[in-house]
């Protein structure tokens, strides 16, 4: 299958990416703006999220309500999120709606009204969402792990911190949007049944004269402690472990993510087999790879009842230690098969493709075709993964537990 | 897209929606059995059996099943609901036979006692996991309150007590009765080689003995839900927000009005852009306020979900009722109808191009009704719906009428007073 990938950079720095998927009836667009939780600033955690919410509340000639109704009236399945490094405004729709939808997004991105009377509702929405995450033990556990593992502000929670969100004013929201939302570093990705020349022309017309200089600086801090227990009155104790992995742009990230997939990536993985299938210790257990642009993390997660949490943690440690030197070719073949088929099936969703090509560009500053990606998986060997494991032993683990009682963490895993 | 259908002599039905240029193939066994087919003594057995199906056959170990799925690059899983148990795999087209044959083999599991003992621990963990999460059991409790003694009121997972008490023999007996070929549909979507699919089914399912006794869906027709309102509260001191679930009667799965009911729920309570959204979510009053229509073979309901501060919960539940009453009195506008129709049509198209999503539409519909609806059929239905259709549903199934309401939250102010019972407080609804 020959992929139809396109890219161009406008004079103001906006990168426009496209993938034509003629077998689909839909088209999707993803605006990847270079403003995220890392730009919040000290004591201002949640500013990017509040600003993103405010950008939807009136833009160009449209009121808050008209923004949503114009998208939904055109049948656009819209989504908005703020992550560590980005704000994303996305939409998936029947293909013929893409060109008419672009001016709405242009208003949101370039001409948000940021009305003072919408600040309080927007703040309340952010605070309610934050309260909702407090009730999600798995989410809290992973958020705590990111904060432990990544140097500040790369691990700060994008959803914000209540006490800090409560202090934010309309002036700083407006200032933040004016300074941080800018063309340089922005990526606009479209995928699906698209006509590339038409899309590029339209995007150039809507965004080509955008010239905000902007400020992309990030104030970096330090890492927190390595081990943390979060007291929570729940039946289950949630466990998350994190340790070094190379960021996606680094070539050996493939070795790292394959090693982690063997450890805990599928139902034949070691953690699933040893923790759940053999011992019945839990319902969910997994290992995986999480990446930012300059930092990444190997992650293990499990949730199990308090009485069996220590045993679960001990088995997880044992499997992490056992991994180097014991990889089997059949394990790698299964990981390759799963990765390849996931990559191919992603081509069936315009929304997934638009998001994916935008993210990859952010990491690599280039497009990577499916064929290149598959070829890189073919290069993986037991030897190359073993070499990576030998050079990067799982050490200095960050350990989070959330539940009624803290767990015992052996000294050697913290070293 | 073309639709194909075949029936084996033992009763197994095979259906496929074939899209030649699709990149993947999805295949699934849809067993017409679920929580409503259980008794007090077998509560949770459908879901337990779903887990046990992955524990192997006389020839295949659980590890071997897991390895084979991963080796195929399959995205394989299963789920159990009130009426269906579904085993499914999405694979690249070259793996169609392997995936189908493996799923077929799994439908005749060994059901070993030692696996049963280990898996019981996993299921108890699953129950605890959901119990620790929003809405903290309010959804299951609300369905129980809505359906009363009808088996649709049974929670799918069962309870810690019912699972601990379940003997392996009950599970084996349930499998013998419910997994007869005449009670199973093999469905496939995407790039399906239909003759090959039928061939695989003949080879691997053809010798399944038909069960002579019919396996009817249990339960009497529940009518239109509770005649009077029911209110319950669940107190979770550790919860940050309060979670409300409200259920009122709606068109059933065999009622032509069910399509209008789904469009109506989109107007009133879609996650964004709906009446509930503008009244409660956009102002930041509620974290969530949404409504959807769910149907079973012979029953249907409108479910409203609310998440908000505990102190606001009672007021907001009243506001929800007022919003429904206003809609019933004043009707829906043409603009609202148009927006909801465009939204639903967009969703139909987006789901339609993903074989792994279409599998559930095609398989569940055939298992329920023996009918097939294409994406074009669904679009035509959405297109035809009018204001009159919505108003007829509003009049016939008043969402502001009698309802079961359950509120789970930190307690104290949930119903305006401190519940004296720390676990459950029951009271009549205020409306």
PDB file of N, CA and C in Angstrom, chain B residues 231 310-311 314 407 412-419:
ATOM      1  N   UNK B 231     -35.728   6.652  45.187  1.00  0.00           N
ATOM      2  CA  UNK B 231     -34.472   7.365  45.387  1.00  0.00           C
ATOM      3  C   UNK B 231     -33.605   6.617  46.378  1.00  0.00           C
ATOM      4  N   UNK B 310     -21.176  17.549  45.861  1.00  0.00           N
ATOM      5  CA  UNK B 310     -22.204  16.899  46.657  1.00  0.00           C
ATOM      6  C   UNK B 310     -23.281  17.877  47.114  1.00  0.00           C
ATOM      7  N   UNK B 311     -22.862  19.088  47.467  1.00  0.00           N
ATOM      8  CA  UNK B 311     -23.817  20.071  48.000  1.00  0.00           C
ATOM      9  C   UNK B 311     -24.844  20.490  46.954  1.00  0.00           C
ATOM     10  N   UNK B 314     -28.702  17.518  44.813  1.00  0.00           N
ATOM     11  CA  UNK B 314     -30.163  17.448  44.830  1.00  0.00           C
ATOM     12  C   UNK B 314     -30.769  18.528  43.940  1.00  0.00           C
ATOM     13  N   UNK B 407     -27.836   8.299  44.012  1.00  0.00           N
ATOM     14  CA  UNK B 407     -26.788   9.306  44.149  1.00  0.00           C
ATOM     15  C   UNK B 407     -25.683   8.717  45.013  1.00  0.00           C
ATOM     16  N   UNK B 412     -23.569  13.402  53.585  1.00  0.00           N
ATOM     17  CA  UNK B 412     -23.814  14.602  54.376  1.00  0.00           C
ATOM     18  C   UNK B 412     -24.919  15.424  53.752  1.00  0.00           C
ATOM     19  N   UNK B 413     -24.567  16.158  52.694  1.00  0.00           N
ATOM     20  CA  UNK B 413     -25.550  17.074  52.142  1.00  0.00           C
ATOM     21  C   UNK B 413     -26.250  16.515  50.906  1.00  0.00           C
ATOM     22  N   UNK B 414     -25.959  15.248  50.582  1.00  0.00           N
ATOM     23  CA  UNK B 414     -26.465  14.710  49.316  1.00  0.00           C
ATOM     24  C   UNK B 414     -27.966  14.876  49.166  1.00  0.00           C
ATOM     25  N   UNK B 415     -28.732  14.563  50.211  1.00  0.00           N
ATOM     26  CA  UNK B 415     -30.176  14.746  50.093  1.00  0.00           C
ATOM     27  C   UNK B 415     -30.661  15.767  51.110  1.00  0.00           C
ATOM     28  N   UNK B 416     -29.788  16.668  51.468  1.00  0.00           N
ATOM     29  CA  UNK B 416     -30.168  17.750  52.347  1.00  0.00           C
ATOM     30  C   UNK B 416     -30.052  17.418  53.820  1.00  0.00           C
ATOM     31  N   UNK B 417     -29.701  16.173  54.137  1.00  0.00           N
ATOM     32  CA  UNK B 417     -29.571  15.818  55.549  1.00  0.00           C
ATOM     33  C   UNK B 417     -28.509  14.746  55.691  1.00  0.00           C
ATOM     34  N   UNK B 418     -28.063  14.516  56.891  1.00  0.00           N
ATOM     35  CA  UNK B 418     -27.079  13.466  57.121  1.00  0.00           C
ATOM     36  C   UNK B 418     -27.769  12.107  57.159  1.00  0.00           C
ATOM     37  N   UNK B 419     -27.428  11.221  56.227  1.00  0.00           N
ATOM     38  CA  UNK B 419     -28.046   9.902  56.298  1.00  0.00           C
ATOM     39  C   UNK B 419     -27.580   9.202  57.581  1.00  0.00           C
TER      40      UNK B 419
END
